[in-house]
CSV table of C-alpha atoms in Angstrom, one decimal:
chain,number,residue,atom,x,y,z
A,1054,UNK,CA,0.0,0.0,0.0
A,1055,UNK,CA,1.1,3.5,-0.7
A,1056,UNK,CA,2.0,5.7,2.2
A,1057,UNK,CA,3.8,8.8,3.3
A,1058,UNK,CA,5.3,9.4,6.7
A,1059,UNK,CA,6.3,12.7,8.2
A,1060,UNK,CA,8.1,11.6,11.4
A,1061,UNK,CA,8.1,14.9,13.2
A,1062,UNK,CA,4.9,16.6,14.3
A,1063,UNK,CA,6.8,19.9,14.9
A,1064,UNK,CA,10.1,21.3,13.9
A,1065,UNK,CA,11.5,24.3,15.7
A,1066,UNK,CA,14.3,26.4,14.2
A,1067,UNK,CA,15.7,29.9,14.8
A,1068,UNK,CA,15.4,32.5,12.1
A,1069,UNK,CA,18.4,32.5,9.8
A,1070,UNK,CA,19.2,28.9,10.5
A,1071,UNK,CA,18.8,26.1,7.9
A,1072,UNK,CA,15.7,24.0,8.2
A,1073,UNK,CA,14.7,20.5,7.2
A,1074,UNK,CA,11.3,18.9,7.2
A,1075,UNK,CA,11.5,15.2,6.7
A,1076,UNK,CA,9.3,12.9,4.5
A,1077,UNK,CA,9.6,9.3,3.6
A,1078,UNK,CA,7.4,7.4,1.3
A,1079,UNK,CA,6.4,3.9,0.3
A,1080,UNK,CA,5.1,3.3,-3.3
A,1081,UNK,CA,5.6,0.9,-6.1
A,1082,UNK,CA,7.5,2.2,-9.0
A,1083,UNK,CA,8.8,5.7,-9.5
A,1084,UNK,CA,6.8,8.1,-7.4
A,1085,UNK,CA,5.5,11.6,-8.0
A,1086,UNK,CA,6.4,13.6,-4.9
A,1087,UNK,CA,5.1,17.0,-3.7
A,1088,UNK,CA,5.3,19.5,-0.9
A,1089,UNK,CA,2.4,21.7,0.1
A,1090,UNK,CA,2.2,24.5,2.7
A,1091,UNK,CA,-0.8,25.6,4.7
A,1092,UNK,CA,-0.9,28.9,6.5
A,1093,UNK,CA,-3.5,29.4,9.3
A,1094,UNK,CA,-7.1,29.4,8.1
A,1095,UNK,CA,-6.0,29.0,4.5
A,1096,UNK,CA,-6.0,26.2,1.9
A,1097,UNK,CA,-2.9,24.3,0.9
A,1098,UNK,CA,-0.5,26.0,-1.5
A,1099,UNK,CA,1.8,24.1,-3.9
A,1100,UNK,CA,5.5,24.4,-3.1
A,1101,UNK,CA,7.3,22.0,-5.4
A,1102,UNK,CA,7.2,18.7,-7.1
A,1103,UNK,CA,9.5,15.9,-8.2
A,1104,UNK,CA,8.4,13.9,-11.3
A,1105,UNK,CA,11.7,12.9,-12.8
A,1106,UNK,CA,15.1,14.2,-13.5
A,1107,UNK,CA,17.4,16.1,-11.2
A,1108,UNK,CA,17.1,14.8,-7.6
A,1109,UNK,CA,17.3,18.4,-6.2
A,1110,UNK,CA,14.1,20.3,-6.9
A,1111,UNK,CA,13.7,24.0,-6.3
A,1112,UNK,CA,10.4,25.5,-5.5
A,1113,UNK,CA,8.6,28.6,-4.2
A,1114,UNK,CA,9.8,30.9,-1.4
A,1115,UNK,CA,13.4,29.6,-1.5
A,1116,UNK,CA,12.5,26.0,-0.6
A,1117,UNK,CA,14.0,23.0,-2.2
A,1118,UNK,CA,13.7,19.2,-1.7
A,1119,UNK,CA,16.0,16.3,-2.4
A,1120,UNK,CA,14.7,13.1,-3.8
A,1121,UNK,CA,16.7,10.1,-2.5
A,1122,UNK,CA,15.5,6.9,-4.1
A,1123,UNK,CA,17.6,4.5,-2.0
A,1124,UNK,CA,16.3,6.0,1.3
A,1125,UNK,CA,12.8,6.6,-0.2
A,1126,UNK,CA,12.9,10.1,1.2
A,1127,UNK,CA,12.0,13.6,0.0
A,1128,UNK,CA,13.1,16.0,2.6
A,1129,UNK,CA,12.2,19.7,2.4
A,1130,UNK,CA,15.0,22.2,3.0
A,1131,UNK,CA,15.7,25.9,3.1
A,1132,UNK,CA,19.1,27.4,3.8
A,1133,UNK,CA,17.9,30.3,5.9
A,1134,UNK,CA,14.6,30.2,7.7
A,1135,UNK,CA,12.2,33.1,8.0
A,1136,UNK,CA,9.6,33.7,10.7
A,1137,UNK,CA,7.1,33.9,7.9
A,1138,UNK,CA,7.9,30.3,7.0
A,1139,UNK,CA,6.1,29.2,10.1
A,1140,UNK,CA,3.2,27.0,8.8
A,1141,UNK,CA,2.0,23.5,8.4
A,1142,UNK,CA,3.8,21.5,5.7
A,1143,UNK,CA,2.5,18.4,4.0
A,1144,UNK,CA,4.4,15.9,1.9
A,1145,UNK,CA,2.3,14.0,-0.7
A,1146,UNK,CA,2.9,11.1,-3.1
A,1147,UNK,CA,1.1,9.9,-6.2
A,1148,UNK,CA,1.9,6.5,-7.7
A,1149,UNK,CA,2.6,6.3,-11.4
A,1150,UNK,CA,-0.2,4.6,-13.2
A,1151,UNK,CA,-2.9,5.9,-10.9
A,1152,UNK,CA,-4.2,7.5,-14.0
A,1153,UNK,CA,-7.1,9.9,-13.9
A,1154,UNK,CA,-7.7,9.6,-10.2
A,1155,UNK,CA,-4.9,12.0,-9.5
A,1156,UNK,CA,-5.1,10.7,-6.0
A,1157,UNK,CA,-2.5,12.2,-3.7
A,1158,UNK,CA,-1.6,10.4,-0.5
A,1159,UNK,CA,-0.7,13.0,2.1
A,1160,UNK,CA,1.4,12.7,5.2
A,1161,UNK,CA,0.0,13.9,8.5
A,1162,UNK,CA,1.8,17.2,8.3
A,1163,UNK,CA,4.6,18.9,10.2
A,1164,UNK,CA,4.3,22.2,11.9
A,1165,UNK,CA,7.3,24.4,11.3
A,1166,UNK,CA,7.9,27.1,14.0
A,1167,UNK,CA,10.6,29.6,13.2
A,1168,UNK,CA,11.5,31.8,16.2
A,1169,UNK,CA,13.1,35.3,15.9
B,1285,UNK,CA,-7.9,36.0,-9.5
B,1286,UNK,CA,-10.7,34.1,-7.8
B,1287,UNK,CA,-9.2,30.6,-8.2
B,1288,UNK,CA,-11.1,28.0,-6.2
B,1289,UNK,CA,-14.0,29.4,-4.1
B,1290,UNK,CA,-15.6,27.5,-1.3
B,1291,UNK,CA,-18.8,28.4,0.6
B,1292,UNK,CA,-19.6,28.5,3.4
B,1293,UNK,CA,-16.5,29.0,5.5
B,1294,UNK,CA,-18.1,27.7,8.7
B,1295,UNK,CA,-21.1,25.5,9.3
B,1296,UNK,CA,-22.7,23.9,12.3
B,1297,UNK,CA,-25.1,21.1,11.8
B,1298,UNK,CA,-27.2,18.8,14.0
B,1299,UNK,CA,-26.9,15.0,13.5
B,1300,UNK,CA,-29.2,13.9,10.7
B,1301,UNK,CA,-29.3,17.3,8.9
B,1302,UNK,CA,-28.3,17.6,5.3
B,1303,UNK,CA,-26.3,20.3,3.5
B,1304,UNK,CA,-24.3,21.1,0.5
B,1305,UNK,CA,-20.8,22.5,0.4
B,1306,UNK,CA,-20.2,24.6,-2.6
B,1307,UNK,CA,-17.0,24.7,-4.7
B,1308,UNK,CA,-16.4,26.7,-7.9
B,1309,UNK,CA,-13.3,27.3,-9.9
B,1310,UNK,CA,-12.7,29.8,-12.7
B,1311,UNK,CA,-9.5,28.3,-14.2
B,1312,UNK,CA,-11.3,25.9,-16.6
B,1313,UNK,CA,-9.8,22.9,-14.8
B,1314,UNK,CA,-11.0,19.5,-15.8
B,1315,UNK,CA,-10.1,17.8,-12.5
B,1316,UNK,CA,-11.8,18.7,-9.3
B,1317,UNK,CA,-11.7,16.9,-5.9
B,1318,UNK,CA,-12.8,17.1,-2.3
B,1319,UNK,CA,-10.6,16.3,0.6
B,1320,UNK,CA,-11.2,16.3,4.4
B,1321,UNK,CA,-8.5,17.3,6.8
B,1322,UNK,CA,-8.5,15.8,10.3
B,1323,UNK,CA,-5.8,16.4,13.0
B,1324,UNK,CA,-2.9,13.9,12.7
B,1325,UNK,CA,-4.3,12.3,9.5
B,1326,UNK,CA,-3.3,14.7,6.8
B,1327,UNK,CA,-5.8,15.1,3.9
B,1328,UNK,CA,-8.0,12.2,2.6
B,1329,UNK,CA,-9.7,12.1,-0.7
B,1330,UNK,CA,-13.5,11.9,-0.6
B,1331,UNK,CA,-14.6,12.2,-4.2
B,1332,UNK,CA,-13.1,13.5,-7.5
B,1333,UNK,CA,-14.2,14.3,-11.0
B,1334,UNK,CA,-12.2,14.4,-14.2
B,1335,UNK,CA,-14.8,16.4,-16.1
B,1336,UNK,CA,-18.4,17.4,-16.4
B,1337,UNK,CA,-20.7,14.4,-15.9
B,1338,UNK,CA,-17.9,12.2,-14.6
B,1339,UNK,CA,-17.3,11.5,-10.9
B,1340,UNK,CA,-15.7,8.7,-8.8
B,1341,UNK,CA,-15.0,7.7,-5.2
B,1342,UNK,CA,-11.9,8.5,-3.4
B,1343,UNK,CA,-10.6,7.0,-0.1
B,1344,UNK,CA,-13.4,8.0,2.2
B,1345,UNK,CA,-16.6,8.4,0.2
B,1346,UNK,CA,-19.2,7.0,2.6
B,1347,UNK,CA,-21.8,9.6,3.7
B,1348,UNK,CA,-21.0,12.0,0.8
B,1349,UNK,CA,-22.4,12.5,-2.7
B,1350,UNK,CA,-21.1,14.6,-5.5
B,1351,UNK,CA,-22.2,15.7,-9.0
B,1352,UNK,CA,-20.5,17.6,-11.8
B,1353,UNK,CA,-23.0,19.3,-14.1
B,1354,UNK,CA,-20.6,22.0,-15.2
B,1355,UNK,CA,-16.8,22.4,-15.5
B,1356,UNK,CA,-16.8,25.1,-12.9
B,1357,UNK,CA,-18.9,23.6,-10.1
B,1358,UNK,CA,-18.4,20.6,-7.9
B,1359,UNK,CA,-20.7,20.5,-4.9
B,1360,UNK,CA,-20.3,18.1,-2.0
B,1361,UNK,CA,-23.5,16.8,-0.3
B,1362,UNK,CA,-23.9,15.4,3.1
B,1363,UNK,CA,-27.2,13.5,3.1
B,1364,UNK,CA,-27.5,12.8,6.8
B,1365,UNK,CA,-24.7,14.5,8.9
B,1366,UNK,CA,-22.9,12.5,11.6
B,1367,UNK,CA,-20.5,13.7,14.2
B,1368,UNK,CA,-17.7,11.7,12.5
B,1369,UNK,CA,-18.1,14.1,9.6
B,1370,UNK,CA,-16.9,17.0,11.8
B,1371,UNK,CA,-13.8,18.1,9.8
B,1372,UNK,CA,-12.3,20.8,7.6
B,1373,UNK,CA,-13.2,20.2,4.0
B,1374,UNK,CA,-11.1,21.4,1.0
B,1375,UNK,CA,-11.9,21.5,-2.6
B,1376,UNK,CA,-9.0,21.4,-5.1
B,1377,UNK,CA,-8.7,21.5,-8.8
B,1378,UNK,CA,-6.0,21.2,-11.5
B,1379,UNK,CA,-5.7,20.7,-15.2
B,1380,UNK,CA,-5.5,17.1,-16.5
B,1381,UNK,CA,-2.4,15.5,-17.8
B,1382,UNK,CA,0.6,13.8,-16.3
B,1383,UNK,CA,2.9,16.7,-16.5
B,1384,UNK,CA,0.7,19.2,-14.6
B,1385,UNK,CA,0.2,17.9,-11.1
B,1386,UNK,CA,-0.2,21.2,-9.2
B,1387,UNK,CA,-3.4,21.3,-7.2
B,1388,UNK,CA,-5.1,24.6,-6.4
B,1389,UNK,CA,-7.0,24.5,-3.1
B,1390,UNK,CA,-9.9,26.5,-1.8
B,1391,UNK,CA,-9.7,28.1,1.6
B,1392,UNK,CA,-11.8,25.4,3.3
B,1393,UNK,CA,-15.1,24.8,5.1
B,1394,UNK,CA,-15.0,24.1,8.8
B,1395,UNK,CA,-17.9,21.8,9.6
B,1396,UNK,CA,-19.1,20.8,13.0
B,1397,UNK,CA,-21.8,18.2,13.5
B,1398,UNK,CA,-23.3,18.1,16.9
């Protein structure tokens, strides 16, 4: 069965420090991987995706993520955190061949808290 | 710049009542979907549609109905609300095609069933 795990409920980091939000996945074949961010009382916003190609993917707001097939991971990173990055982050996976369903399997979410 | 619009933003129902959550998008997206968000469980797919007149079940469809009479609208109906349906509901849309996977989400409907 396909699944996504975000092992940390919350990540705390000081402003200006690098941040990492972890994600591991389990899916047959080559996955499509995504990160979304949710600010308070808002819908989710797309950050970045990995479909194929370069393992390092760059996205919105200075975020990037590294696809590691051997470790089945897709960790979200940013070199220098901002207080405004504080939000709820979701990793998601879609299995190839899922066709028109477009069904994304979401992780449970990780709250990122950036302190001044 | 409307994107995906959901109404209402908040709703309180009594057990057994029915209601419809509205979702409209102005981006001419073929694909539309409904998710529910529960603490510690991420988002789970309820129903989806790949075009007008075509709908299908997602991961947690029980207790919910949908229809897609136009490209723009994708309402979600609760026929007989239950406390287990207390959740935050999100509508999302995107264009079809394997290369375009970016979902656009509405701002959500917070539903409480007493």
